[in-house]
Coordinates of N, CA and C in Angstrom, one line a residue:
A22 N 4.8 84.7 -0.4 CA 4.5 83.5 0.3 C 5.5 83.4 1.5
L23 N 4.9 82.9 2.6 CA 5.7 82.8 3.9 C 6.6 81.6 3.7
R24 N 7.9 81.8 3.9 CA 8.9 80.6 3.7 C 9.7 80.3 4.9
S25 N 9.7 81.2 5.9 CA 10.5 81.0 7.1 C 9.8 81.5 8.3
V26 N 9.8 80.7 9.4 CA 9.2 81.0 10.6 C 10.1 80.5 11.8
Q27 N 10.2 81.4 12.8 CA 10.9 81.1 14.0 C 10.0 81.4 15.2
L28 N 9.9 80.4 16.0 CA 9.1 80.5 17.3 C 10.1 80.1 18.4
S29 N 10.4 81.0 19.3 CA 11.4 80.7 20.3 C 11.0 81.2 21.7
N30 N 11.3 80.5 22.7 CA 11.1 80.9 24.1 C 9.7 81.3 24.4
L31 N 8.7 80.5 24.0 CA 7.3 80.8 24.2 C 6.7 79.6 25.0
P32 N 6.8 79.7 26.3 CA 6.4 78.6 27.2 C 4.8 78.5 27.2
N33 N 4.1 79.5 26.9 CA 2.6 79.4 26.9 C 2.0 79.2 25.6
L34 N 2.8 79.0 24.6 CA 2.3 78.8 23.2 C 1.5 77.5 23.1
A35 N 0.4 77.5 22.4 CA -0.3 76.3 22.0 C 0.5 75.7 20.9
A36 N 1.7 75.1 21.2 CA 2.7 74.8 20.2 C 2.2 73.7 19.2
N37 N 1.5 72.7 19.7 CA 1.1 71.6 18.8 C 0.2 72.2 17.7
E38 N -0.7 73.0 18.1 CA -1.7 73.6 17.1 C -1.0 74.6 16.2
A39 N -0.1 75.4 16.8 CA 0.7 76.4 15.9 C 1.5 75.7 14.9
V40 N 2.2 74.6 15.3 CA 3.0 73.9 14.3 C 2.2 73.2 13.2
A41 N 1.0 72.6 13.6 CA 0.1 72.0 12.7 C -0.3 73.1 11.6
T42 N -0.6 74.3 12.1 CA -1.0 75.3 11.1 C 0.1 75.7 10.2
L43 N 1.3 75.8 10.8 CA 2.5 76.2 10.0 C 2.8 75.1 8.9
F44 N 2.7 73.8 9.3 CA 3.0 72.7 8.4 C 2.0 72.8 7.2
A45 N 0.9 73.4 7.3 CA -0.1 73.5 6.2 C 0.3 74.6 5.2
L46 N 1.3 75.4 5.5 CA 1.8 76.5 4.6 C 2.5 75.8 3.4
P47 N 2.1 76.0 2.2 CA 2.6 75.2 1.1 C 4.1 75.6 0.7
D48 N 4.5 76.8 1.0 CA 5.9 77.2 0.6 C 6.9 77.3 1.8
L49 N 6.5 76.7 2.9 CA 7.4 76.8 4.1 C 8.7 76.0 3.9
E50 N 9.8 76.7 4.0 CA 11.1 76.0 3.8 C 11.9 75.9 5.1
F51 N 11.7 76.8 6.0 CA 12.5 76.9 7.2 C 11.6 77.0 8.4
L52 N 11.7 76.2 9.4 CA 10.9 76.3 10.6 C 11.8 76.0 11.8
R53 N 11.9 76.9 12.7 CA 12.6 76.8 14.0 C 11.5 76.9 15.1
V54 N 11.4 75.9 15.9 CA 10.5 75.9 17.1 C 11.3 75.5 18.2
R55 N 11.7 76.4 19.1 CA 12.7 76.2 20.1 C 12.1 76.7 21.5
Q56 N 12.3 75.8 22.5 CA 11.9 76.2 23.8 C 10.4 76.5 23.9
T57 N 9.6 75.6 23.4 CA 8.1 75.7 23.5 C 7.6 74.4 24.1
P58 N 6.3 74.3 24.4 CA 5.8 73.0 24.9 C 5.4 72.0 23.8
L59 N 6.0 72.1 22.7 CA 5.7 71.2 21.6 C 6.0 69.8 22.0
N60 N 5.1 68.8 21.9 CA 5.3 67.5 22.3 C 5.0 66.4 21.2
Q61 N 4.5 66.9 20.0 CA 4.3 66.0 18.9 C 4.3 66.8 17.6
L62 N 4.7 66.2 16.5 CA 4.6 66.8 15.2 C 3.3 66.4 14.6
P63 N 2.7 67.2 13.8 CA 1.5 66.9 13.1 C 1.7 65.8 12.0
T64 N 0.7 65.1 11.7 CA 0.8 64.1 10.6 C 0.8 64.9 9.3
T65 N 1.8 64.6 8.5 CA 1.9 65.3 7.2 C 2.6 64.3 6.2
D66 N 2.4 64.7 4.9 CA 3.1 63.9 3.9 C 4.5 64.5 3.7
W67 N 5.5 63.9 4.3 CA 6.8 64.4 4.3 C 7.4 64.4 2.9
K68 N 7.0 63.5 2.1 CA 7.5 63.4 0.7 C 7.2 64.6 -0.1
K69 N 6.1 65.3 0.2 CA 5.7 66.5 -0.5 C 6.1 67.8 0.2
S70 N 6.7 67.7 1.3 CA 7.1 68.9 2.1 C 8.2 69.6 1.4
K71 N 8.1 71.0 1.5 CA 9.2 71.8 0.9 C 10.2 72.2 2.0
L72 N 9.9 71.8 3.2 CA 10.9 72.1 4.3 C 12.3 71.7 4.0
R73 N 13.2 72.6 4.2 CA 14.6 72.2 4.0 C 15.3 72.2 5.3
T74 N 14.8 73.0 6.3 CA 15.4 73.1 7.6 C 14.3 73.0 8.7
L75 N 14.4 72.1 9.6 CA 13.5 71.9 10.7 C 14.3 71.8 12.0
I76 N 14.2 72.8 12.8 CA 14.9 72.9 14.1 C 13.9 72.8 15.2
L77 N 14.1 71.8 16.1 CA 13.1 71.5 17.2 C 13.8 71.4 18.5
S78 N 14.8 72.1 18.8 CA 15.5 72.0 20.1 C 14.7 72.6 21.3
G79 N 15.0 71.9 22.4 CA 14.4 72.4 23.6 C 12.9 72.2 23.8
N80 N 12.3 71.3 23.1 CA 10.9 71.0 23.2 C 10.7 69.7 24.0
A81 N 9.4 69.3 24.2 CA 9.0 68.1 24.9 C 8.8 66.9 24.0
L82 N 9.4 66.9 22.8 CA 9.3 65.8 21.9 C 10.0 64.6 22.4
T83 N 9.3 63.4 22.4 CA 9.9 62.2 22.8 C 10.1 61.2 21.6
E84 N 9.5 61.5 20.5 CA 9.7 60.7 19.3 C 9.4 61.6 18.1
L85 N 9.9 61.1 17.0 CA 9.7 61.8 15.7 C 9.0 60.8 14.8
P86 N 8.1 61.3 13.9 CA 7.4 60.4 13.0 C 8.4 59.7 12.0
T87 N 8.2 58.5 11.7 CA 9.1 57.7 10.8 C 9.1 58.3 9.4
G88 N 8.0 58.9 9.0 CA 7.9 59.5 7.7 C 8.8 60.7 7.5
L89 N 9.3 61.2 8.6 CA 10.2 62.3 8.5 C 11.5 62.0 7.6
L90 N 11.9 60.7 7.7 CA 13.0 60.2 6.9 C 12.7 60.2 5.4
D91 N 11.5 60.4 5.0 CA 11.1 60.4 3.6 C 11.1 61.8 3.0
A92 N 11.4 62.8 3.8 CA 11.4 64.2 3.3 C 12.5 64.3 2.2
P93 N 12.1 65.0 1.2 CA 13.1 65.0 0.0 C 14.3 65.8 0.3
Q94 N 14.3 66.7 1.2 CA 15.5 67.6 1.5 C 16.2 67.1 2.6

């Protein structure tokens, strides 16, 4: 099972769609999305997420979902 993904320095990436697809991976524990055009996180049930590490530096995000604070890790 895929547990770790890193996407960095990809200015032409369809980042919102890519991250939505990655969030659907049931065993994902580590996700780094750095220097991409990502401007929103997908809707997800953060309480059920297995993500332990989420790094989102250098993106176009202006807000984070409030449910993110409900993540177990």
